[in-house]
Amino acid sequence: MNGDMIERVIRGRYKLIDERGRGSFATVYVARDLNDNRIYAIKVMHLELSNDGELLARFQREAHILLNLSDPHIVRIFDYGNDDNMHYIVMDYIDGQSLKYFMVNQGPMDALRAFHYARQIAEGLEAAYKQGVVHRDIKPQNILINSKDMVKITDFGLARGRDTVTLTQSNVFMGTAYYISPEQAESGRSADTRSDLYSVATVLFEMLTGYPPYKGETAVDIVLKHINDKIPSVCRLRPDLPMEMDPFMQKALAKSPAERFATPQEFITALEQIQAIVERGPGRPITDGGGVRPSRPAPPKEARIIVLSNGQIIPLKNELMVVGRQDPTLGIFPEISLADKTVGRRHAYLRNQNGTYTVEDLNALNKTRLNGVTLTPHEERTLKDGDLLRFGSVEVRFEAR
């Protein structure tokens, strides 16, 4: 498949206008929907491979998995099908670059930026975990960063597959070898969410240091190091990191899955603790006469919501805040104004009760949802960091740090 695909129209609807990326069995194009003029990304399987049953099953599996996953950090699918033996998947167009692009062109990242990306990857994997989906190929090439610095996980072609990629295909496997978990590389051992989290940790290691944890001349060399070699000290390679970073990596990159973080949320919680140390800076508390650091009261958490569609940040500063849609004619000016017709004028309450935040639906027509669950009107629900709220069709993330 080559440049002559440009200008081709698939299913009489999707016009290919540019090539975005090319892989071993599919090419991703930028496409325009002739029905509504919207821009999409469309993944087209190479025509010469369409009779390969195994590759075709992998391609179709990716479409089915994406249809059942809904999360701000996972690329959305809108359509898929077959046009004259040309198999395609229509997805969200992401205006941005892959994480690999930033790593290659900018080198080691600021720690807080690296944590920001790693957390978002883990949040996407949390949604997959809840649906029983294992990605199996987390690597910088499969992580897109949009223009608002939001992570989008893509390429679920290997998700939930039973067969490990053979190590004899070194030219194909090399990119994945840097990030693969030991159990995934070993024959007869299945991957689960802990395998994906191992891969996230290797990506985080590379974001912080500029190099993946293990290097080698061949894919086999690298995989054997994942299985046998001691976990490198990230603090030795990056001395500005807090000493707590090494224990985090030791757990995240443990050889045995049973010794790692069990769930994405557990990974996120541990990462947040490291982030808090970095945010406080290098200063140490003053010790008392006996050399023991006196305890300090925990600083009050600063809470906010982030509108996921546009990245707008809204601080939560009052004890009681109305979420709704402004209507000057009726004299309605909610503290948190969301300009969307699906949002009621007085849609919900957000409360701050001594640092504990809650949400209450005000019997809005289009309802309030918390992590996908529709709330019962006038019933308060406690919020925790990372919760996803939906007011009508406006989705926001609650953060308290």
mmCIF file of C-alpha atoms in Angstrom:
data_model
loop_
_atom_site.group_PDB
_atom_site.id
_atom_site.type_symbol
_atom_site.label_atom_id
_atom_site.label_comp_id
_atom_site.label_asym_id
_atom_site.label_seq_id
_atom_site.Cartn_x
_atom_site.Cartn_y
_atom_site.Cartn_z
ATOM 1 C CA MET A 1 0.000 0.000 0.000
ATOM 2 C CA ASN A 2 1.554 3.324 -0.969
ATOM 3 C CA GLY A 3 0.937 6.969 -1.732
ATOM 4 C CA ASP A 4 -1.648 6.220 -4.419
ATOM 5 C CA MET A 5 -4.144 5.676 -1.577
ATOM 6 C CA ILE A 6 -4.286 9.434 -0.988
ATOM 7 C CA GLU A 7 -7.550 10.890 -2.351
ATOM 8 C CA ARG A 8 -9.174 7.451 -2.281
ATOM 9 C CA VAL A 9 -12.673 7.343 -0.763
ATOM 10 C CA ILE A 10 -13.555 4.369 1.463
ATOM 11 C CA ARG A 11 -17.169 3.209 1.599
ATOM 12 C CA GLY A 12 -18.135 6.306 -0.397
ATOM 13 C CA ARG A 13 -17.588 8.366 2.750
ATOM 14 C CA TYR A 14 -14.039 8.603 4.142
ATOM 15 C CA LYS A 15 -11.632 10.461 1.861
ATOM 16 C CA LEU A 16 -7.950 9.826 2.640
ATOM 17 C CA ILE A 17 -6.124 13.155 2.604
ATOM 18 C CA ASP A 18 -2.762 12.409 4.215
ATOM 19 C CA GLU A 19 -0.654 9.555 5.611
ATOM 20 C CA ARG A 20 0.008 9.750 9.365
ATOM 21 C CA GLY A 21 1.990 6.592 10.088
ATOM 22 C CA ARG A 22 2.892 3.215 8.646
ATOM 23 C CA GLY A 23 3.285 -0.077 10.471
ATOM 24 C CA SER A 24 4.100 -3.659 9.563
ATOM 25 C CA PHE A 25 0.532 -4.576 8.655
ATOM 26 C CA ALA A 26 -1.497 -1.338 8.529
ATOM 27 C CA THR A 27 -1.211 2.344 7.661
ATOM 28 C CA VAL A 28 -2.919 5.202 9.482
ATOM 29 C CA TYR A 29 -4.309 8.030 7.363
ATOM 30 C CA VAL A 30 -5.927 11.359 8.057
ATOM 31 C CA ALA A 31 -9.401 11.171 6.504
ATOM 32 C CA ARG A 32 -12.263 13.575 5.920
ATOM 33 C CA ASP A 33 -15.834 12.385 6.399
ATOM 34 C CA LEU A 34 -17.651 13.566 3.284
ATOM 35 C CA ASN A 35 -20.972 13.349 5.147
ATOM 36 C CA ASP A 36 -20.210 15.937 7.823
ATOM 37 C CA ASN A 37 -16.729 17.255 6.935
ATOM 38 C CA ARG A 38 -15.195 15.933 10.196
ATOM 39 C CA ILE A 39 -11.571 14.839 10.351
ATOM 40 C CA TYR A 40 -10.756 11.309 11.559
ATOM 41 C CA ALA A 41 -7.800 8.957 11.721
ATOM 42 C CA ILE A 42 -8.447 5.811 9.715
ATOM 43 C CA LYS A 43 -6.352 2.679 10.076
ATOM 44 C CA VAL A 44 -6.262 0.605 6.901
ATOM 45 C CA MET A 45 -4.889 -2.920 6.833
ATOM 46 C CA HIS A 46 -2.413 -3.523 4.024
ATOM 47 C CA LEU A 47 -4.348 -5.039 1.139
ATOM 48 C CA GLU A 48 -1.757 -7.747 0.490
ATOM 49 C CA LEU A 49 -2.257 -9.034 4.068
ATOM 50 C CA SER A 50 -6.045 -9.163 4.026
ATOM 51 C CA ASN A 51 -6.024 -12.924 3.397
ATOM 52 C CA ASP A 52 -3.846 -13.603 6.432
ATOM 53 C CA GLY A 53 -6.393 -14.999 8.870
ATOM 54 C CA GLU A 54 -4.310 -14.370 12.002
ATOM 55 C CA LEU A 55 -3.565 -10.723 11.160
ATOM 56 C CA LEU A 56 -7.140 -10.112 10.103
ATOM 57 C CA ALA A 57 -8.402 -11.529 13.403
ATOM 58 C CA ARG A 58 -6.007 -9.239 15.281
ATOM 59 C CA PHE A 59 -7.253 -6.235 13.302
ATOM 60 C CA GLN A 60 -10.906 -7.076 13.938
ATOM 61 C CA ARG A 61 -10.210 -7.779 17.625
ATOM 62 C CA GLU A 62 -8.795 -4.273 18.024
ATOM 63 C CA ALA A 63 -12.034 -2.789 16.637
ATOM 64 C CA HIS A 64 -14.236 -4.863 18.948
ATOM 65 C CA ILE A 65 -12.156 -4.040 22.034
ATOM 66 C CA LEU A 66 -12.167 -0.307 21.335
ATOM 67 C CA LEU A 67 -15.927 -0.329 20.866
ATOM 68 C CA ASN A 68 -16.320 -1.471 24.473
ATOM 69 C CA LEU A 69 -13.791 0.928 26.026
ATOM 70 C CA SER A 70 -14.762 4.481 26.877
ATOM 71 C CA ASP A 71 -12.152 6.599 28.622
ATOM 72 C CA PRO A 72 -10.572 10.008 27.949
ATOM 73 C CA HIS A 73 -7.148 8.340 27.759
ATOM 74 C CA ILE A 74 -8.063 5.712 25.151
ATOM 75 C CA VAL A 75 -8.482 6.554 21.471
ATOM 76 C CA ARG A 76 -12.171 6.293 20.529
ATOM 77 C CA ILE A 77 -13.480 4.266 17.600
ATOM 78 C CA PHE A 78 -16.365 5.510 15.448
ATOM 79 C CA ASP A 79 -16.672 2.977 12.641
ATOM 80 C CA TYR A 80 -15.037 -0.093 11.163
ATOM 81 C CA GLY A 81 -15.665 -2.433 8.286
ATOM 82 C CA ASN A 82 -14.562 -3.844 4.966
ATOM 83 C CA ASP A 83 -14.639 -2.069 1.608
ATOM 84 C CA ASP A 84 -13.804 -4.397 -1.286
ATOM 85 C CA ASN A 85 -11.485 -6.503 0.898
ATOM 86 C CA MET A 86 -9.942 -3.362 2.425
ATOM 87 C CA HIS A 87 -10.355 -3.561 6.194
ATOM 88 C CA TYR A 88 -10.436 -0.283 8.108
ATOM 89 C CA ILE A 89 -11.033 1.260 11.543
ATOM 90 C CA VAL A 90 -12.178 4.891 11.899
ATOM 91 C CA MET A 91 -10.875 6.548 15.061
ATOM 92 C CA ASP A 92 -10.523 9.897 16.770
ATOM 93 C CA TYR A 93 -8.013 12.144 15.042
ATOM 94 C CA ILE A 94 -5.427 13.161 17.640
ATOM 95 C CA ASP A 95 -3.833 16.524 16.988
ATOM 96 C CA GLY A 96 -0.413 15.864 18.475
ATOM 97 C CA GLN A 97 2.560 13.488 18.475
ATOM 98 C CA SER A 98 3.526 10.128 19.938
ATOM 99 C CA LEU A 99 5.306 10.019 23.281
ATOM 100 C CA LYS A 100 8.250 8.510 21.386
ATOM 101 C CA TYR A 101 8.547 11.723 19.359
ATOM 102 C CA PHE A 102 9.004 13.820 22.515
ATOM 103 C CA MET A 103 11.423 11.330 24.053
ATOM 104 C CA VAL A 104 13.621 11.262 20.945
ATOM 105 C CA ASN A 105 13.575 14.998 20.297
ATOM 106 C CA GLN A 106 13.648 16.373 23.843
ATOM 107 C CA GLY A 107 15.561 13.778 25.861
ATOM 108 C CA PRO A 108 14.942 13.133 29.588
ATOM 109 C CA MET A 109 11.848 14.909 30.862
ATOM 110 C CA ASP A 110 11.142 17.034 33.882
ATOM 111 C CA ALA A 111 10.030 14.606 36.596
ATOM 112 C CA LEU A 112 6.591 16.123 37.077
ATOM 113 C CA ARG A 113 5.896 15.996 33.344
ATOM 114 C CA ALA A 114 6.934 12.340 33.224
ATOM 115 C CA PHE A 115 4.692 11.563 36.212
ATOM 116 C CA HIS A 116 1.828 13.428 34.510
ATOM 117 C CA TYR A 117 2.069 11.211 31.433
ATOM 118 C CA ALA A 118 2.587 7.967 33.380
ATOM 119 C CA ARG A 119 -0.442 8.689 35.536
ATOM 120 C CA GLN A 120 -2.653 9.274 32.497
ATOM 121 C CA ILE A 121 -1.468 6.020 30.892
ATOM 122 C CA ALA A 122 -2.348 4.195 34.105
ATOM 123 C CA GLU A 123 -5.758 5.902 34.201
ATOM 124 C CA GLY A 124 -6.492 4.594 30.699
ATOM 125 C CA LEU A 125 -5.366 1.126 31.759
ATOM 126 C CA GLU A 126 -7.668 1.336 34.790
ATOM 127 C CA ALA A 127 -10.621 1.622 32.402
ATOM 128 C CA ALA A 128 -9.296 -1.330 30.402
ATOM 129 C CA TYR A 129 -8.709 -3.322 33.608
ATOM 130 C CA LYS A 130 -12.323 -2.822 34.675
ATOM 131 C CA GLN A 131 -13.408 -4.317 31.338
ATOM 132 C CA GLY A 132 -10.997 -7.240 31.619
ATOM 133 C CA VAL A 133 -8.793 -5.942 28.804
ATOM 134 C CA VAL A 134 -4.995 -6.253 28.798
ATOM 135 C CA HIS A 135 -3.217 -4.071 26.217
ATOM 136 C CA ARG A 136 -0.019 -6.185 25.994
ATOM 137 C CA ASP A 137 1.927 -3.653 23.924
ATOM 138 C CA ILE A 138 2.357 -0.479 25.985
ATOM 139 C CA LYS A 139 5.304 1.458 24.557
ATOM 140 C CA PRO A 140 6.002 5.114 23.672
ATOM 141 C CA GLN A 141 5.009 4.551 20.035
ATOM 142 C CA ASN A 142 1.497 3.570 21.160
ATOM 143 C CA ILE A 143 1.012 6.585 23.439
ATOM 144 C CA LEU A 144 -0.244 9.748 21.733
ATOM 145 C CA ILE A 145 -0.066 13.196 23.354
ATOM 146 C CA ASN A 146 -2.610 15.675 22.034
ATOM 147 C CA SER A 147 -2.272 19.449 21.800
ATOM 148 C CA LYS A 148 -3.700 19.812 25.327
ATOM 149 C CA ASP A 149 -1.039 17.482 26.807
ATOM 150 C CA MET A 150 -3.557 14.668 27.274
ATOM 151 C CA VAL A 151 -2.508 11.047 26.820
ATOM 152 C CA LYS A 152 -4.368 8.787 24.394
ATOM 153 C CA ILE A 153 -3.527 5.065 24.336
ATOM 154 C CA THR A 154 -3.768 3.519 20.896
ATOM 155 C CA ASP A 155 -3.074 0.222 19.075
ATOM 156 C CA PHE A 156 -5.013 -2.461 20.910
ATOM 157 C CA GLY A 157 -4.121 -5.005 18.217
ATOM 158 C CA LEU A 158 -2.387 -7.323 20.686
ATOM 159 C CA ALA A 159 -4.901 -6.808 23.468
ATOM 160 C CA ARG A 160 -6.050 -9.992 25.186
ATOM 161 C CA GLY A 161 -4.206 -12.114 22.613
ATOM 162 C CA ARG A 162 -3.029 -15.529 23.787
ATOM 163 C CA ASP A 163 0.064 -15.887 21.619
ATOM 164 C CA THR A 164 3.288 -14.109 22.522
ATOM 165 C CA VAL A 165 5.190 -12.591 19.607
ATOM 166 C CA THR A 166 8.018 -14.945 18.697
ATOM 167 C CA LEU A 167 11.530 -13.788 19.515
ATOM 168 C CA THR A 168 12.827 -15.055 16.175
ATOM 169 C CA GLN A 169 11.195 -12.043 14.508
ATOM 170 C CA SER A 170 13.788 -9.704 16.000
ATOM 171 C CA ASN A 171 13.275 -6.938 13.449
ATOM 172 C CA VAL A 172 9.546 -6.820 14.258
ATOM 173 C CA PHE A 173 9.842 -7.452 17.983
ATOM 174 C CA MET A 174 12.740 -5.112 18.799
ATOM 175 C CA GLY A 175 10.574 -2.063 19.601
ATOM 176 C CA THR A 176 8.426 -4.041 22.014
ATOM 177 C CA ALA A 177 11.327 -5.861 23.693
ATOM 178 C CA TYR A 178 12.413 -2.760 25.604
ATOM 179 C CA TYR A 179 9.064 -2.613 27.403
ATOM 180 C CA ILE A 180 7.871 -6.219 27.712
ATOM 181 C CA SER A 181 7.320 -7.903 31.071
ATOM 182 C CA PRO A 182 9.212 -11.114 31.906
ATOM 183 C CA GLU A 183 6.047 -13.245 32.000
ATOM 184 C CA GLN A 184 4.944 -11.978 28.606
ATOM 185 C CA ALA A 185 8.264 -12.924 27.062
ATOM 186 C CA GLU A 186 8.336 -16.401 28.571
ATOM 187 C CA SER A 187 6.402 -19.108 26.812
ATOM 188 C CA GLY A 188 3.284 -20.421 28.496
ATOM 189 C CA ARG A 189 2.740 -17.523 30.929
ATOM 190 C CA SER A 190 -0.189 -15.218 30.339
ATOM 191 C CA ALA A 191 -0.158 -11.459 30.752
ATOM 192 C CA ASP A 192 -2.542 -9.475 32.925
ATOM 193 C CA THR A 193 -2.868 -5.863 34.053
ATOM 194 C CA ARG A 194 0.337 -6.199 36.098
ATOM 195 C CA SER A 195 2.167 -6.870 32.834
ATOM 196 C CA ASP A 196 0.816 -3.626 31.375
ATOM 197 C CA LEU A 197 1.884 -1.744 34.521
ATOM 198 C CA TYR A 198 5.400 -3.202 34.192
ATOM 199 C CA SER A 199 5.480 -1.702 30.694
ATOM 200 C CA VAL A 200 4.259 1.661 32.006
ATOM 201 C CA ALA A 201 7.129 1.624 34.505
ATOM 202 C CA THR A 202 9.677 0.967 31.749
ATOM 203 C CA VAL A 203 8.246 3.891 29.781
ATOM 204 C CA LEU A 204 8.444 6.096 32.903
ATOM 205 C CA PHE A 205 12.044 4.973 33.458
ATOM 206 C CA GLU A 206 12.912 6.053 29.912
ATOM 207 C CA MET A 207 11.076 9.368 30.236
ATOM 208 C CA LEU A 208 13.150 10.150 33.342
ATOM 209 C CA THR A 209 16.575 8.929 32.183
ATOM 210 C CA GLY A 210 16.500 8.961 28.403
ATOM 211 C CA TYR A 211 17.015 5.182 28.230
ATOM 212 C CA PRO A 212 14.853 2.104 28.848
ATOM 213 C CA PRO A 213 15.895 -0.043 31.838
ATOM 214 C CA TYR A 214 17.560 -2.695 29.691
ATOM 215 C CA LYS A 215 19.464 -2.452 26.406
ATOM 216 C CA GLY A 216 21.038 -5.045 24.102
ATOM 217 C CA GLU A 217 22.083 -5.862 20.558
ATOM 218 C CA THR A 218 19.064 -8.062 19.834
ATOM 219 C CA ALA A 219 15.540 -8.531 21.105
ATOM 220 C CA VAL A 220 16.621 -11.784 22.763
ATOM 221 C CA ASP A 221 19.414 -9.983 24.670
ATOM 222 C CA ILE A 222 16.976 -7.396 25.990
ATOM 223 C CA VAL A 223 14.306 -9.908 26.989
ATOM 224 C CA LEU A 224 16.831 -12.058 28.866
ATOM 225 C CA LYS A 225 17.812 -8.966 30.865
ATOM 226 C CA HIS A 226 14.152 -8.340 31.736
ATOM 227 C CA ILE A 227 13.976 -11.906 33.019
ATOM 228 C CA ASN A 228 17.323 -12.154 34.820
ATOM 229 C CA ASP A 229 19.077 -8.828 35.434
ATOM 230 C CA LYS A 230 18.923 -6.658 38.531
ATOM 231 C CA ILE A 231 16.623 -3.642 38.254
ATOM 232 C CA PRO A 232 18.766 -0.539 37.551
ATOM 233 C CA SER A 233 18.744 2.353 40.018
ATOM 234 C CA VAL A 234 16.848 5.235 38.445
ATOM 235 C CA CYS A 235 18.159 7.581 41.167
ATOM 236 C CA ARG A 236 21.764 6.808 40.223
ATOM 237 C CA LEU A 237 21.009 7.813 36.642
ATOM 238 C CA ARG A 238 18.884 10.790 37.718
ATOM 239 C CA PRO A 239 20.298 12.118 41.038
ATOM 240 C CA ASP A 240 17.719 14.921 41.322
ATOM 241 C CA LEU A 241 14.947 12.374 41.937
ATOM 242 C CA PRO A 242 13.912 11.647 45.541
ATOM 243 C CA MET A 243 15.301 8.464 47.062
ATOM 244 C CA GLU A 244 11.761 7.079 47.234
ATOM 245 C CA MET A 245 11.838 6.681 43.445
ATOM 246 C CA ASP A 246 14.039 3.576 43.578
ATOM 247 C CA PRO A 247 11.688 1.524 45.822
ATOM 248 C CA PHE A 248 8.816 2.539 43.545
ATOM 249 C CA MET A 249 10.681 1.230 40.479
ATOM 250 C CA GLN A 250 11.799 -1.914 42.320
ATOM 251 C CA LYS A 251 8.157 -2.755 42.973
ATOM 252 C CA ALA A 252 6.863 -1.655 39.561
ATOM 253 C CA LEU A 253 9.575 -3.658 37.728
ATOM 254 C CA ALA A 254 9.625 -6.719 40.001
ATOM 255 C CA LYS A 255 10.313 -9.941 38.107
ATOM 256 C CA SER A 256 7.311 -11.673 39.688
ATOM 257 C CA PRO A 257 3.866 -10.172 38.946
ATOM 258 C CA ALA A 258 2.810 -11.011 42.520
ATOM 259 C CA GLU A 259 5.379 -8.519 43.852
ATOM 260 C CA ARG A 260 4.210 -5.611 41.668
ATOM 261 C CA PHE A 261 1.372 -3.123 41.974
ATOM 262 C CA ALA A 262 -1.765 -5.210 41.634
ATOM 263 C CA THR A 263 -3.980 -2.649 39.882
ATOM 264 C CA PRO A 264 -3.570 0.596 37.938
ATOM 265 C CA GLN A 265 -5.131 2.532 40.821
ATOM 266 C CA GLU A 266 -2.538 1.132 43.235
ATOM 267 C CA PHE A 267 0.197 2.214 40.792
ATOM 268 C CA ILE A 268 -1.349 5.711 40.561
ATOM 269 C CA THR A 269 -1.578 6.090 44.345
ATOM 270 C CA ALA A 270 2.098 5.196 44.798
ATOM 271 C CA LEU A 271 3.113 7.527 41.973
ATOM 272 C CA GLU A 272 1.146 10.386 43.543
ATOM 273 C CA GLN A 273 3.146 9.973 46.741
ATOM 274 C CA ILE A 274 6.403 10.376 44.801
ATOM 275 C CA GLN A 275 4.945 13.351 42.947
ATOM 276 C CA ALA A 276 4.044 15.043 46.239
ATOM 277 C CA ILE A 277 7.651 14.697 47.425
ATOM 278 C CA VAL A 278 8.967 16.250 44.200
ATOM 279 C CA GLU A 279 6.440 19.088 44.403
ATOM 280 C CA ARG A 280 7.550 19.899 47.976
ATOM 281 C CA GLY A 281 11.096 20.384 46.740
ATOM 282 C CA PRO A 282 14.469 19.254 48.086
ATOM 283 C CA GLY A 283 14.184 20.942 51.512
ATOM 284 C CA ARG A 284 14.097 18.616 54.532
ATOM 285 C CA PRO A 285 12.092 19.201 57.720
ATOM 286 C CA ILE A 286 14.117 20.458 60.704
ATOM 287 C CA THR A 287 14.790 17.725 63.259
ATOM 288 C CA ASP A 288 14.182 18.048 66.983
ATOM 289 C CA GLY A 289 16.916 17.636 69.596
ATOM 290 C CA GLY A 290 16.783 13.858 69.390
ATOM 291 C CA GLY A 291 17.335 13.834 65.647
ATOM 292 C CA VAL A 292 13.748 12.831 64.898
ATOM 293 C CA ARG A 293 11.851 14.836 62.331
ATOM 294 C CA PRO A 294 8.759 16.304 63.960
ATOM 295 C CA SER A 295 5.494 15.524 62.291
ATOM 296 C CA ARG A 296 3.797 18.236 60.319
ATOM 297 C CA PRO A 297 0.101 18.637 59.756
ATOM 298 C CA ALA A 298 -0.788 17.614 56.230
ATOM 299 C CA PRO A 299 -1.394 20.677 54.044
ATOM 300 C CA PRO A 300 -4.995 21.086 52.930
ATOM 301 C CA LYS A 301 -5.720 19.544 49.575
ATOM 302 C CA GLU A 302 -6.329 21.819 46.631
ATOM 303 C CA ALA A 303 -9.221 20.546 44.561
ATOM 304 C CA ARG A 304 -10.240 21.275 40.994
ATOM 305 C CA ILE A 305 -12.106 19.838 38.072
ATOM 306 C CA ILE A 306 -10.718 19.593 34.558
ATOM 307 C CA VAL A 307 -13.089 19.703 31.566
ATOM 308 C CA LEU A 308 -11.732 16.851 29.445
ATOM 309 C CA SER A 309 -12.937 18.158 26.082
ATOM 310 C CA ASN A 310 -10.907 21.361 26.245
ATOM 311 C CA GLY A 311 -8.561 21.074 29.233
ATOM 312 C CA GLN A 312 -10.231 23.941 31.148
ATOM 313 C CA ILE A 313 -9.220 23.931 34.829
ATOM 314 C CA ILE A 314 -11.817 25.103 37.375
ATOM 315 C CA PRO A 315 -10.577 25.474 40.990
ATOM 316 C CA LEU A 316 -13.016 24.394 43.731
ATOM 317 C CA LYS A 317 -12.626 27.075 46.387
ATOM 318 C CA ASN A 318 -16.064 27.492 48.001
ATOM 319 C CA GLU A 319 -17.859 25.311 50.514
ATOM 320 C CA LEU A 320 -20.900 25.030 48.224
ATOM 321 C CA MET A 321 -20.754 25.353 44.442
ATOM 322 C CA VAL A 322 -23.575 24.998 41.948
ATOM 323 C CA VAL A 323 -22.683 23.303 38.668
ATOM 324 C CA GLY A 324 -24.922 24.460 35.862
ATOM 325 C CA ARG A 325 -25.539 26.548 32.754
ATOM 326 C CA GLN A 326 -25.595 30.305 32.937
ATOM 327 C CA ASP A 327 -28.858 32.050 31.988
ATOM 328 C CA PRO A 328 -28.646 35.855 32.391
ATOM 329 C CA THR A 329 -32.316 36.245 31.381
ATOM 330 C CA LEU A 330 -33.405 34.270 34.423
ATOM 331 C CA GLY A 331 -30.616 35.651 36.584
ATOM 332 C CA ILE A 332 -28.917 32.266 36.974
ATOM 333 C CA PHE A 333 -25.137 32.438 37.401
ATOM 334 C CA PRO A 334 -23.814 29.140 38.822
ATOM 335 C CA GLU A 335 -20.381 29.114 40.464
ATOM 336 C CA ILE A 336 -19.264 26.473 37.967
ATOM 337 C CA SER A 337 -20.695 27.401 34.588
ATOM 338 C CA LEU A 338 -20.587 24.823 31.776
ATOM 339 C CA ALA A 339 -21.660 26.214 28.423
ATOM 340 C CA ASP A 340 -23.413 23.157 27.042
ATOM 341 C CA LYS A 341 -27.116 22.780 26.320
ATOM 342 C CA THR A 342 -27.188 19.306 27.891
ATOM 343 C CA VAL A 343 -26.243 20.835 31.262
ATOM 344 C CA GLY A 344 -29.160 22.015 33.410
ATOM 345 C CA ARG A 345 -29.218 25.557 34.753
ATOM 346 C CA ARG A 346 -28.835 24.104 38.249
ATOM 347 C CA HIS A 347 -27.460 20.677 37.501
ATOM 348 C CA ALA A 348 -25.577 19.589 40.635
ATOM 349 C CA TYR A 349 -23.896 20.656 43.865
ATOM 350 C CA LEU A 350 -20.208 20.241 44.657
ATOM 351 C CA ARG A 351 -19.499 20.613 48.379
ATOM 352 C CA ASN A 352 -16.301 20.992 50.382
ATOM 353 C CA GLN A 353 -16.755 19.779 53.947
ATOM 354 C CA ASN A 354 -13.433 20.237 55.766
ATOM 355 C CA GLY A 355 -11.480 18.940 52.805
ATOM 356 C CA THR A 356 -13.914 16.169 51.873
ATOM 357 C CA TYR A 357 -15.597 16.834 48.553
ATOM 358 C CA THR A 358 -18.998 15.503 47.547
ATOM 359 C CA VAL A 359 -21.316 15.706 44.544
ATOM 360 C CA GLU A 360 -25.100 15.800 44.565
ATOM 361 C CA ASP A 361 -27.353 15.614 41.522
ATOM 362 C CA LEU A 362 -30.170 18.202 41.601
ATOM 363 C CA ASN A 363 -32.618 16.046 39.655
ATOM 364 C CA ALA A 364 -31.168 17.321 36.372
ATOM 365 C CA LEU A 365 -32.895 16.215 33.173
ATOM 366 C CA ASN A 366 -29.693 14.770 31.693
ATOM 367 C CA LYS A 367 -28.485 13.400 35.039
ATOM 368 C CA THR A 368 -25.118 13.442 36.766
ATOM 369 C CA ARG A 369 -22.819 10.429 36.495
ATOM 370 C CA LEU A 370 -19.884 9.428 38.669
ATOM 371 C CA ASN A 371 -17.428 7.013 37.046
ATOM 372 C CA GLY A 372 -20.170 5.978 34.622
ATOM 373 C CA VAL A 373 -22.840 5.380 37.297
ATOM 374 C CA THR A 374 -25.968 7.566 37.211
ATOM 375 C CA LEU A 375 -26.483 9.274 40.564
ATOM 376 C CA THR A 376 -29.728 9.194 42.493
ATOM 377 C CA PRO A 377 -31.083 12.771 42.763
ATOM 378 C CA HIS A 378 -30.273 14.570 46.042
ATOM 379 C CA GLU A 379 -27.983 11.808 47.283
ATOM 380 C CA GLU A 380 -24.482 13.019 48.187
ATOM 381 C CA ARG A 381 -21.548 10.950 46.959
ATOM 382 C CA THR A 382 -17.980 11.399 48.198
ATOM 383 C CA LEU A 383 -15.366 12.219 45.569
ATOM 384 C CA LYS A 384 -11.816 10.920 45.404
ATOM 385 C CA ASP A 385 -8.870 12.081 43.341
ATOM 386 C CA GLY A 386 -9.194 10.953 39.723
ATOM 387 C CA ASP A 387 -12.972 10.427 39.725
ATOM 388 C CA LEU A 388 -14.745 11.111 36.432
ATOM 389 C CA LEU A 389 -17.938 13.165 36.565
ATOM 390 C CA ARG A 390 -20.391 13.721 33.733
ATOM 391 C CA PHE A 391 -22.869 16.618 33.779
ATOM 392 C CA GLY A 392 -25.109 16.039 30.778
ATOM 393 C CA SER A 393 -22.571 15.397 28.011
ATOM 394 C CA VAL A 394 -19.752 17.377 29.678
ATOM 395 C CA GLU A 395 -17.161 15.086 31.239
ATOM 396 C CA VAL A 396 -14.743 16.368 33.896
ATOM 397 C CA ARG A 397 -12.057 14.836 36.089
ATOM 398 C CA PHE A 398 -11.965 15.653 39.818
ATOM 399 C CA GLU A 399 -8.506 16.184 41.286
ATOM 400 C CA ALA A 400 -7.568 16.782 44.943
ATOM 401 C CA ARG A 401 -3.850 17.099 45.657
#
